[in-house]
mmCIF file of C-alpha atoms in Angstrom:
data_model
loop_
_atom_site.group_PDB
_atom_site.id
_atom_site.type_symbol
_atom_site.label_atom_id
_atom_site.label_comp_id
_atom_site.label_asym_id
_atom_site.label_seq_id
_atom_site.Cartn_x
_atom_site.Cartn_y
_atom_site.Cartn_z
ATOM 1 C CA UNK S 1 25.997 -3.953 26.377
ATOM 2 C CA UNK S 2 27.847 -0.706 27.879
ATOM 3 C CA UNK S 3 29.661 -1.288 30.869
ATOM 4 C CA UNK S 4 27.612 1.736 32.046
ATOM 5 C CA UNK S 5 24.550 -0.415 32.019
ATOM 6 C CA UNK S 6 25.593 -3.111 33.735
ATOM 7 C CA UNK S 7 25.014 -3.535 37.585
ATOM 8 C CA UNK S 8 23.235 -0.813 40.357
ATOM 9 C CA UNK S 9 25.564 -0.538 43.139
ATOM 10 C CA UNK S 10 24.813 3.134 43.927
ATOM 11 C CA UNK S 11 21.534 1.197 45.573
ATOM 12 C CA UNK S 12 18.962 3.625 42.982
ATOM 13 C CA UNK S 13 16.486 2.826 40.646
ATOM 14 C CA UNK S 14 17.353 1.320 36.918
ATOM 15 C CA UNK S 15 16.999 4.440 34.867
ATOM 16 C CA UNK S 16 17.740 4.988 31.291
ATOM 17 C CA UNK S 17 17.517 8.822 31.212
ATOM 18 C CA UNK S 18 19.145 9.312 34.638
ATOM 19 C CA UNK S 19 19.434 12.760 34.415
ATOM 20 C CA UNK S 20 19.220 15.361 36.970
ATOM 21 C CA UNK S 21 17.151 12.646 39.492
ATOM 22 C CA UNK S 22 16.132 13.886 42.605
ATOM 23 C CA UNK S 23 17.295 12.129 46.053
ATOM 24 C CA UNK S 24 13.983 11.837 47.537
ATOM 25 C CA UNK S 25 12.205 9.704 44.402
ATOM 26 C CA UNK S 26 13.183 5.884 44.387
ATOM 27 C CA UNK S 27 11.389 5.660 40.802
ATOM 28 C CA UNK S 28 12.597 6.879 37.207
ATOM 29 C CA UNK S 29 10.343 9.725 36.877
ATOM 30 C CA UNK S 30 11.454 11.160 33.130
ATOM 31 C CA UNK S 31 11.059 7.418 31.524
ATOM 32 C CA UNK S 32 7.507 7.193 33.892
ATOM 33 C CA UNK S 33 6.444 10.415 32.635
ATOM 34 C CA UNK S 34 7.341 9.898 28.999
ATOM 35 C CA UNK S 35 5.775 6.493 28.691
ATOM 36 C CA UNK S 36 2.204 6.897 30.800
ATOM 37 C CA UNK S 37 1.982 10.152 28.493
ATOM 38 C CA UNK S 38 2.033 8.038 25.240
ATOM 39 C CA UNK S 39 0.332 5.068 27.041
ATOM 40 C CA UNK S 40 -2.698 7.878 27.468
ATOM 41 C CA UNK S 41 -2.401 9.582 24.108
ATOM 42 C CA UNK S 42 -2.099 6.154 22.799
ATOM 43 C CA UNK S 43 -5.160 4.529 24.452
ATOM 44 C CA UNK S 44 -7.817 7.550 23.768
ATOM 45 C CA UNK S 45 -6.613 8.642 20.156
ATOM 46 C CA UNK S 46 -7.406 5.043 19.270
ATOM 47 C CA UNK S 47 -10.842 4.567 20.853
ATOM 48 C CA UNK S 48 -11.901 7.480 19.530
ATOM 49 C CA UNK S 49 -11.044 6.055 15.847
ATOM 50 C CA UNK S 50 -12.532 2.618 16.481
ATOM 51 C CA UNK S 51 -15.997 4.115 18.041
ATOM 52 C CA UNK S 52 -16.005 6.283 14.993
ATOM 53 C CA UNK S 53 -15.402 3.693 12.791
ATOM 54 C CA UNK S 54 -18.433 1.828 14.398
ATOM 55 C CA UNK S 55 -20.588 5.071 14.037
ATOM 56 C CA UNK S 56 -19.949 6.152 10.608
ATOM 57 C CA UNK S 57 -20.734 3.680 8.223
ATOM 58 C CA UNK S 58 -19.754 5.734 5.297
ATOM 59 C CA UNK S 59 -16.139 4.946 6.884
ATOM 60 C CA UNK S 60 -16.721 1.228 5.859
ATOM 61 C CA UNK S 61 -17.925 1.861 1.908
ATOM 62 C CA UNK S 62 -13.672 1.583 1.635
ATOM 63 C CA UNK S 63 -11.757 -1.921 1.830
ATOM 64 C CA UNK S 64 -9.031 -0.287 3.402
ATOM 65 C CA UNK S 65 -10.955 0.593 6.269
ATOM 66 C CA UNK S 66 -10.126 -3.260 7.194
ATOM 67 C CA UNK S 67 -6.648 -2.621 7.697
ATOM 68 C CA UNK S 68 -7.125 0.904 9.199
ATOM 69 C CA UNK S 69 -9.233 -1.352 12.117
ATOM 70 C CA UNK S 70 -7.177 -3.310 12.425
ATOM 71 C CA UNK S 71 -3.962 -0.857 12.926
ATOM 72 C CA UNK S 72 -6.318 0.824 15.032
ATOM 73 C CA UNK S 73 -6.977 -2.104 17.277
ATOM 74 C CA UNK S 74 -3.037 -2.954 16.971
ATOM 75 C CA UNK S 75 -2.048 0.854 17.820
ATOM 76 C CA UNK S 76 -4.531 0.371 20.701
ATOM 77 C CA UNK S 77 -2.600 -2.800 22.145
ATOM 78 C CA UNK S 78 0.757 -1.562 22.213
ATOM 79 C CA UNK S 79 -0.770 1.735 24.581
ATOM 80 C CA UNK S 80 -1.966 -1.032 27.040
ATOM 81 C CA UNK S 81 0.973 -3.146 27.154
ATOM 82 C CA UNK S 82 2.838 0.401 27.475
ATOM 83 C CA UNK S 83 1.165 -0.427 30.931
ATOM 84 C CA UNK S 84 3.996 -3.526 31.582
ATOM 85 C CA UNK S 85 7.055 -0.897 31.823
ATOM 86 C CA UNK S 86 5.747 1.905 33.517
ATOM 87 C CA UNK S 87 4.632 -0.302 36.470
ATOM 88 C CA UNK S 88 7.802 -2.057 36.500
ATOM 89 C CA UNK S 89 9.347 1.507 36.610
ATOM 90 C CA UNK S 90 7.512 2.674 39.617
ATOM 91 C CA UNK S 91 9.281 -1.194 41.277
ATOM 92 C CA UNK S 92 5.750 -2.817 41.826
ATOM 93 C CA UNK S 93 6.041 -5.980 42.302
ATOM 94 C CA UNK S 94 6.222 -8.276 39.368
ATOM 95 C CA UNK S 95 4.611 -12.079 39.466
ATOM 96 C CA UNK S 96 6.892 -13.640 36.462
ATOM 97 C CA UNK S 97 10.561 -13.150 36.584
ATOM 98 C CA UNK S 98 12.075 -10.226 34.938
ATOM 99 C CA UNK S 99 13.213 -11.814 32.238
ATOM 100 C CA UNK S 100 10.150 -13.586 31.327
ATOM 101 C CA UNK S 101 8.422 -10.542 31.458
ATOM 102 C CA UNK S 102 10.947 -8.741 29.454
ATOM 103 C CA UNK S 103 10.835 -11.235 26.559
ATOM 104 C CA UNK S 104 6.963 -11.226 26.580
ATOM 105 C CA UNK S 105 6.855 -7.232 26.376
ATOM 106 C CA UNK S 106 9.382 -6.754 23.813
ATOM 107 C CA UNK S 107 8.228 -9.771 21.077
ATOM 108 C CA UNK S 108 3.807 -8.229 21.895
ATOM 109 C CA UNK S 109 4.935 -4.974 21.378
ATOM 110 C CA UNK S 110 7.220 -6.410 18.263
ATOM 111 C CA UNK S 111 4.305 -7.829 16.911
ATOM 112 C CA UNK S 112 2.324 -5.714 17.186
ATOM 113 C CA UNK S 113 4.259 -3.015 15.563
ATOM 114 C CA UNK S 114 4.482 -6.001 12.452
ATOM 115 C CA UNK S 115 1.258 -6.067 12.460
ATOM 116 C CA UNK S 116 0.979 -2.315 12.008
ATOM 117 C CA UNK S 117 3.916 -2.071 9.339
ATOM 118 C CA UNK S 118 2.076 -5.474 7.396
ATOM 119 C CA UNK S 119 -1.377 -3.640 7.074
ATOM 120 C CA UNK S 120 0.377 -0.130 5.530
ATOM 121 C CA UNK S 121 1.429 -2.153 3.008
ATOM 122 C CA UNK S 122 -1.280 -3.987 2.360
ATOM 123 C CA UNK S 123 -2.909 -0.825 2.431
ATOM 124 C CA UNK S 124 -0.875 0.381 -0.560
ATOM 125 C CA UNK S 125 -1.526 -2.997 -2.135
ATOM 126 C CA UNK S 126 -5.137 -2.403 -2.297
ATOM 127 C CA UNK S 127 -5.017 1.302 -3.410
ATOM 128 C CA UNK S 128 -3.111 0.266 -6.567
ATOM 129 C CA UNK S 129 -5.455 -2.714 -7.083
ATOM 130 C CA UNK S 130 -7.947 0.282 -6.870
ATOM 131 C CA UNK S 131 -6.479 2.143 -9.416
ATOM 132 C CA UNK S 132 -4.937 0.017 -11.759
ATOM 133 C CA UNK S 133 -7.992 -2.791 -12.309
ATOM 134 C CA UNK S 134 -11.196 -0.874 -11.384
ATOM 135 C CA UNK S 135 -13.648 -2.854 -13.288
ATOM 136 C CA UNK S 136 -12.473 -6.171 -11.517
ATOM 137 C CA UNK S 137 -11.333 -4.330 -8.444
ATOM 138 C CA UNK S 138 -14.879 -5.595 -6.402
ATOM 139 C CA UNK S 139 -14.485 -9.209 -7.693
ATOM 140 C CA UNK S 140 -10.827 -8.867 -7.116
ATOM 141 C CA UNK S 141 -11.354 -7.893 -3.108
ATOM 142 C CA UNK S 142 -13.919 -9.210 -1.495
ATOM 143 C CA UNK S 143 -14.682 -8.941 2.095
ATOM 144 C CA UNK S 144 -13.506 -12.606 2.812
ATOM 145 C CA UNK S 145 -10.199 -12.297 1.048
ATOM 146 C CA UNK S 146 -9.512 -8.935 3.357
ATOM 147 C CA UNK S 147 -10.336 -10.989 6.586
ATOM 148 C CA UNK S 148 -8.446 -14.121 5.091
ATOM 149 C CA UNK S 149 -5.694 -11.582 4.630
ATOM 150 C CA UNK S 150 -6.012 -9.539 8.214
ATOM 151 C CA UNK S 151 -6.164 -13.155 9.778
ATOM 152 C CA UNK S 152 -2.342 -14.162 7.520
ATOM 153 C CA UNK S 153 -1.088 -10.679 8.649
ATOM 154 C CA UNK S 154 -1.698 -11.530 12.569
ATOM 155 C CA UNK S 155 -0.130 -14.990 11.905
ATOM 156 C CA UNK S 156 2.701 -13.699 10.180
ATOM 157 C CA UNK S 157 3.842 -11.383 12.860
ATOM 158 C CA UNK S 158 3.688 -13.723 15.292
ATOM 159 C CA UNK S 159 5.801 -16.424 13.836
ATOM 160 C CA UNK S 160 8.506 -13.811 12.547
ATOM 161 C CA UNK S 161 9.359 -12.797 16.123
ATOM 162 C CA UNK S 162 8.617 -15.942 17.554
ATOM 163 C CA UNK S 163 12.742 -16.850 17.430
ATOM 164 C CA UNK S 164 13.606 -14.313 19.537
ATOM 165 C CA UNK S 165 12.483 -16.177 22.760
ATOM 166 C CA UNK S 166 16.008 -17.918 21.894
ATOM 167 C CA UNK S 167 17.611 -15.778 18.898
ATOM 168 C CA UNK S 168 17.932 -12.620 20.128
ATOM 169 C CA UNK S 169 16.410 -9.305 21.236
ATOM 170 C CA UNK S 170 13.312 -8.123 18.902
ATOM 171 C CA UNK S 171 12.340 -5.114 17.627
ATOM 172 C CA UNK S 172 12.434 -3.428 20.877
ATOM 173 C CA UNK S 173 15.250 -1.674 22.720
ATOM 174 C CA UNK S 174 13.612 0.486 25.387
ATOM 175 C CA UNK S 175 15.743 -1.811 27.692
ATOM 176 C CA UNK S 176 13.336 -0.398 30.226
ATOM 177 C CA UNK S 177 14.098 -3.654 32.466
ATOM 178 C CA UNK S 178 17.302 -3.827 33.424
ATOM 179 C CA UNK S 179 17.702 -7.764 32.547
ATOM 180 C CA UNK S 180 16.954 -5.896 28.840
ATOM 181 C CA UNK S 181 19.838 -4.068 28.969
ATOM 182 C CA UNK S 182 22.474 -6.216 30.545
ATOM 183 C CA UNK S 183 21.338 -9.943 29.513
ATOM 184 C CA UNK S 184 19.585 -9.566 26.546
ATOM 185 C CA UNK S 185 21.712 -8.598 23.231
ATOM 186 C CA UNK S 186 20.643 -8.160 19.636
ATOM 187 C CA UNK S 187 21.857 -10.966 17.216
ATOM 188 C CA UNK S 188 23.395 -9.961 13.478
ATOM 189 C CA UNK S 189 21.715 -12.520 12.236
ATOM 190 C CA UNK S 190 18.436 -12.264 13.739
ATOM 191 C CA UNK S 191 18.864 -8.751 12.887
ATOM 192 C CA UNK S 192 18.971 -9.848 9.027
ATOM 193 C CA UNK S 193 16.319 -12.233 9.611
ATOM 194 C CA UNK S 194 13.788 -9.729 10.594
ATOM 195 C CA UNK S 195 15.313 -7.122 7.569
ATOM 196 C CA UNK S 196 14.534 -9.525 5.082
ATOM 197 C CA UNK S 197 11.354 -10.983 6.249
ATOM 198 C CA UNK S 198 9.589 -7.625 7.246
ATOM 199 C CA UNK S 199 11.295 -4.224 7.122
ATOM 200 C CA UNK S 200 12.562 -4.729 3.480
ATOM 201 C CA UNK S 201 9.568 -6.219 1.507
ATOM 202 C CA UNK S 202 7.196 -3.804 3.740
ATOM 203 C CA UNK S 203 9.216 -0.647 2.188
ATOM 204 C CA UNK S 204 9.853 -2.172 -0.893
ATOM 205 C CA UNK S 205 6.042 -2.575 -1.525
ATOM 206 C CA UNK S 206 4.916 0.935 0.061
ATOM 207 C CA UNK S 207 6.781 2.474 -2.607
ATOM 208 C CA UNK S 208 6.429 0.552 -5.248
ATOM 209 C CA UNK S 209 2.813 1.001 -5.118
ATOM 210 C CA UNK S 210 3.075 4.673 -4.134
ATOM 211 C CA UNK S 211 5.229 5.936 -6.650
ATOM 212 C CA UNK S 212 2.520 3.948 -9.526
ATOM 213 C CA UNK S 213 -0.391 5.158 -7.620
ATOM 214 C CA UNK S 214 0.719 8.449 -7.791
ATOM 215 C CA UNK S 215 2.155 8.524 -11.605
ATOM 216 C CA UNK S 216 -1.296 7.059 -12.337
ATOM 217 C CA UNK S 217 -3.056 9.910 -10.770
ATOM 218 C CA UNK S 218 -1.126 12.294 -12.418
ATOM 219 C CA UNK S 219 -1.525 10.541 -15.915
ATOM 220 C CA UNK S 220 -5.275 10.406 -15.275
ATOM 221 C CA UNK S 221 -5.421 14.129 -14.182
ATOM 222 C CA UNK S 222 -3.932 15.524 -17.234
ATOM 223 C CA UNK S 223 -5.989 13.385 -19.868
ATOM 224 C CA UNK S 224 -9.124 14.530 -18.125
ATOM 225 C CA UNK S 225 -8.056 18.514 -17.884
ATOM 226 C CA UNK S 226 -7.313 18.217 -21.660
ATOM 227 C CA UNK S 227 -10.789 16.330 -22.490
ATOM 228 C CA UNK S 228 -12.134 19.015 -20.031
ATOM 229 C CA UNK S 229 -10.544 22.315 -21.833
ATOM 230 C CA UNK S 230 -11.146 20.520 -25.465
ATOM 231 C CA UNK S 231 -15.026 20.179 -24.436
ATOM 232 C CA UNK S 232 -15.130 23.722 -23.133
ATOM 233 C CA UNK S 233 -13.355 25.214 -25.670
ATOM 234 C CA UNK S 234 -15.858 24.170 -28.085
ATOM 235 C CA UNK S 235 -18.666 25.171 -25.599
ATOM 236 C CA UNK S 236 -16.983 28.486 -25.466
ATOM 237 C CA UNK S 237 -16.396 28.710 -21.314
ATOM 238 C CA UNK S 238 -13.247 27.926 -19.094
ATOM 239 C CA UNK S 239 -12.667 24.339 -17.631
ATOM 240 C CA UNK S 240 -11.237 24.411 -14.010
ATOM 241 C CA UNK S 241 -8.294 21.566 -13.861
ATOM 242 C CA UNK S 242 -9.745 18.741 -11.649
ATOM 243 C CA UNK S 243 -7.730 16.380 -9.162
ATOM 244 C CA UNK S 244 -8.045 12.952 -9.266
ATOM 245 C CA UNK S 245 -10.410 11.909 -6.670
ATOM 246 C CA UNK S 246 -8.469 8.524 -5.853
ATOM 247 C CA UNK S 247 -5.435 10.819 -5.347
ATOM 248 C CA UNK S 248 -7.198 12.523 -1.946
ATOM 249 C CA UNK S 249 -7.798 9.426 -0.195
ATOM 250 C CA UNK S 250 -4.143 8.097 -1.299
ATOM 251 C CA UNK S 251 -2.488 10.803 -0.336
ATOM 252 C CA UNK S 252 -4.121 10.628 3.144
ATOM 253 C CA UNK S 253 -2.825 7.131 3.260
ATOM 254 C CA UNK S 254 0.445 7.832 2.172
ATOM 255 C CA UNK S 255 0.740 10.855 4.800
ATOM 256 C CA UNK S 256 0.070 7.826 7.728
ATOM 257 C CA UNK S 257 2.777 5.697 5.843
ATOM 258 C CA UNK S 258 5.437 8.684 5.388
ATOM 259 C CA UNK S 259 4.975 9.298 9.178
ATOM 260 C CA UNK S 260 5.375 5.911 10.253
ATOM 261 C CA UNK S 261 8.529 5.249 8.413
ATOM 262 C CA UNK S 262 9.644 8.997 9.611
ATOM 263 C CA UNK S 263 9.249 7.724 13.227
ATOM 264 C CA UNK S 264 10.736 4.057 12.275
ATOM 265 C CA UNK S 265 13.337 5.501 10.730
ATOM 266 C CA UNK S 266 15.804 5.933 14.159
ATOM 267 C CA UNK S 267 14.575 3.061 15.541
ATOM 268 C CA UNK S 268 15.667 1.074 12.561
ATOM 269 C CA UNK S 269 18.906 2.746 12.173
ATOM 270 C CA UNK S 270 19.888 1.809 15.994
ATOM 271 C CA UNK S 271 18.981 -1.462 15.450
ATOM 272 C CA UNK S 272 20.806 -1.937 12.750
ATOM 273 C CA UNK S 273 23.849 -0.497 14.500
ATOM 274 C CA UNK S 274 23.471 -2.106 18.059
ATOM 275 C CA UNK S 275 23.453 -5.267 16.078
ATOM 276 C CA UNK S 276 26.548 -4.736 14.381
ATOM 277 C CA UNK S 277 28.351 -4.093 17.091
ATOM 278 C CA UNK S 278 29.022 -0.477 15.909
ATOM 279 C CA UNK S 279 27.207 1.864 18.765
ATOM 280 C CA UNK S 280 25.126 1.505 21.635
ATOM 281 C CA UNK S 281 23.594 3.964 23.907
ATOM 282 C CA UNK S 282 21.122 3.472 26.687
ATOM 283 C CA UNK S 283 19.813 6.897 25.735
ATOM 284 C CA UNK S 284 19.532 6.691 22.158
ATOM 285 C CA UNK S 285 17.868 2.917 22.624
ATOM 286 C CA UNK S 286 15.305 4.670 25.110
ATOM 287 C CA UNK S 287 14.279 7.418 22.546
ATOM 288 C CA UNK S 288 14.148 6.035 19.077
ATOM 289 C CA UNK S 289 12.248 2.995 20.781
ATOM 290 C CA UNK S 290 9.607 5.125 22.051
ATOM 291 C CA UNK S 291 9.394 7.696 19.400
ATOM 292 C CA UNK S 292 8.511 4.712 17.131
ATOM 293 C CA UNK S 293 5.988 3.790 19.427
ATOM 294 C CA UNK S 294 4.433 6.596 19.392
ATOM 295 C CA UNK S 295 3.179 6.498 15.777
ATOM 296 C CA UNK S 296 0.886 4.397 17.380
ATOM 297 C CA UNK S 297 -0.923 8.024 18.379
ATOM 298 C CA UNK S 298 -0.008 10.045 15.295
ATOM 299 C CA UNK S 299 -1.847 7.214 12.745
ATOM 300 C CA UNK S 300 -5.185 8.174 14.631
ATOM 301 C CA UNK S 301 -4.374 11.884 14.481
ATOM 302 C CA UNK S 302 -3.408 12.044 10.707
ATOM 303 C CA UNK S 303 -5.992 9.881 9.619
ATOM 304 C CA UNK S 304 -8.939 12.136 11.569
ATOM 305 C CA UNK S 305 -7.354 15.365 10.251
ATOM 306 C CA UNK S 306 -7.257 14.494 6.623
ATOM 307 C CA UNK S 307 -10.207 12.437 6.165
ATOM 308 C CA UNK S 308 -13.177 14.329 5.533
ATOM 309 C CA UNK S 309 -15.569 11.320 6.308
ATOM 310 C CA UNK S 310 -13.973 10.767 9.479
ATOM 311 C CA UNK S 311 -14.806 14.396 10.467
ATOM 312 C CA UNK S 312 -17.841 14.118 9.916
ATOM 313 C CA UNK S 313 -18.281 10.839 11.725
ATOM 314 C CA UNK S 314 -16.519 12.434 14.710
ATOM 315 C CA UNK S 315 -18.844 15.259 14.750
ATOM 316 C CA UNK S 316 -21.341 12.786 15.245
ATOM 317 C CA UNK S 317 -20.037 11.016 17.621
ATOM 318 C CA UNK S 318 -19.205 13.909 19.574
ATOM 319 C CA UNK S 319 -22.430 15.273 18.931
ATOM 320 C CA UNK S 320 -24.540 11.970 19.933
ATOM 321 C CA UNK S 321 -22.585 12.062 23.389
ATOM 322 C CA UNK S 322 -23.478 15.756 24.173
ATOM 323 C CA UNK S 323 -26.734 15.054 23.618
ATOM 324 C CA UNK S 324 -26.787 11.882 25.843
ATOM 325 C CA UNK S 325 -24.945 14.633 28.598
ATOM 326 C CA UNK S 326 -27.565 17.074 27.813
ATOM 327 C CA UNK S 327 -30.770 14.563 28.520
ATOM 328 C CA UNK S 328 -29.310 12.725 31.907
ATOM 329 C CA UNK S 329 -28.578 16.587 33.082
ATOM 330 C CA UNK S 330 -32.129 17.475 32.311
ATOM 331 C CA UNK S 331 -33.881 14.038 33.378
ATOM 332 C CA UNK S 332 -31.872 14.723 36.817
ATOM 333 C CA UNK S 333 -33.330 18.667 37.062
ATOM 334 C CA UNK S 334 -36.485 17.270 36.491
ATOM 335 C CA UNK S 335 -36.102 14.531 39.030
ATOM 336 C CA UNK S 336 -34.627 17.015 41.586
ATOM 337 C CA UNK S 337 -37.648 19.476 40.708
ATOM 338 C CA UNK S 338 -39.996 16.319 41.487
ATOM 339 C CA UNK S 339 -38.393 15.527 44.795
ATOM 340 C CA UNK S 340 -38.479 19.278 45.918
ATOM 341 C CA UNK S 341 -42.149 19.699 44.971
ATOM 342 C CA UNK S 342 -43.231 16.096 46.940
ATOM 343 C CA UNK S 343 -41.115 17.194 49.806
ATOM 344 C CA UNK S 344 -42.735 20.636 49.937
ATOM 345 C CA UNK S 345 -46.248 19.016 49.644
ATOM 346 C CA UNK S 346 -45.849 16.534 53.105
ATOM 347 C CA UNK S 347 -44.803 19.547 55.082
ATOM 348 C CA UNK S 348 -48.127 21.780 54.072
#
């Protein structure tokens, strides 16, 4: 690594974005700040989606509200173990070694991040099932081959980043510990291994299905707008030019997808270069590690904006807990009322 990022003589803190400390705080307050943010963002945008989830059954009539779980559940991992650096940030103390804790956070949050980039595609895998054999499509997916499939996806991730305990360093480079930065390098080869075994076949796949999903759609919609203006020509009224309705609910699944690889996109690009042996920067390791982890926020919040179902289902939630708030604050007026009157009643 950077000479720059080796030792701490000057007797401060470890701090990536050491910029502009003051003298008085013995902690790294930007990287604090920035992480606990996500690590809250994080947290509650993805409990909300899994106690929706549980609330609206309508949100389970789709298949790929398997994987959407189970991102969900992933998503909320990764803003728990966010938990792990912003501790060791504010220097509490720390059981495990620092290097043992180091390698743990960086191949959980690596999986976990697998996990996430394994179910978009699967995802996409499923929509074009969808689309392309609909009569079979139910025989096709059942709900044992999704949890057969959720169960592979878990397994998968772990044993693709299990090397790195030895190989090299993961899929993370916050390099928030300082044993990250100085003792623990990327490989080339590891690099490659990961490339070809995830990153590759993952973005291979999400547009490969995409780009047929979405030439489908548009096939479809134009053969049923000229059946549509034939018929109504004949009736003698207008026909409106209708969507394709599995074209909604893909496009809110490719908006998730876009974003993630948008977000990934830095990260990946770093990684590639650290690896290499072509650039490295404490900085730029820092901030395209934690803007990818924070798609783990924006799935929950593009998913509850453009699904129409989950709206509603959050409505309801929301709407089942004010009404919870509204009875306990009436049941304790009541029971205050009751106490007054009783009290008033010994002293006549």
């Amino acid at each position: 690594m950077n000479s720059s990022l080796v030792g701490n003589q000057s007797g401060r803190p470890f701090c990536l974005l050491a910029i502009s400390y003051l003298e008085t705080i013995n902690f790294c307050l930007l990287e604090v700040v920035i992480i606990v943010f996500l690590m809250v963002l994080i947290i509650s945008g993805n409990i909300i989606v899994i106690f929706v989830f549980h609330c609206a059954p309508l949100l389970n009539h789709h298949t790929t509200s398997y994987f959407i779980q189970t991102m969900a559940y992933a998503d909320l991992l990764v803003g728990v173990s966010c938990l792990v650096p912003s501790l060791s940030l504010l220097h509490y103390p720390i059981v495990l070694s620092e290097s043992l804790v180091c390698q743990i956070f960086g191949y959980v949050v690596s999986v976990l991040k697998s996990v996430s980039m394994a179910s978009l595609a699967c995802i996409s895998i499923d929509r074009y099932i969808a689309i392309t054999k609909p009569l079979t499509y139910n025989t096709l997916v059942t709900p044992w081959r999704l949890r057969i499939c959720i169960l592979t996806i878990w397994l998968y991730s772990c044993l693709v980043f299990l090397p790195s305990f030895h190989w090299g360093k993961p899929g993370y480079h916050g390099d928030v510990f300082q044993w990250c930065a100085n003792s623990w390098n990327t490989d080339a080869y590891f690099t490659l291994f990961i490339v070809v075994m995830l990153y590759a076949p993952a973005a291979f796949i999400v547009c490969f299905t995409y780009f047929n999903i979405f030439r489908i759609c548009q096939q479809h919609t134009k053969e049923i707008n000229e059946r549509r203006v034939r018929f109504s020509s004949q009736d003698g009224e207008a026909g409106e030019a209708q969507p394709c309705p599995d074209k909604r609910y893909a496009m809110v699944l490719f908006r998730i997808t876009s974003v993630f690889y948008i977000l990934w996109l830095p990260y990946i690009i770093y990684f590639l270069l650290e690896s290499s042996n072509v650039y490295r920067n404490r900085v730029a390791s820092f901030l395209t590690t934690w803007l990818a982890i924070s798609n783990s926020f924006c799935n929950c919040v593009i998913y509850s904006l453009s699904n129409s179902v989950f709206q509603k289902g959050l409505k309801r939630l929301s709407g089942a807990i004010c009404a919870s708030c509204a009875r306990q604050r009436v049941a304790k007026d009541s029971s205050t009322s009751r106490s007054k009157r009783s009290s008033n009643g010994c002293h006549v």
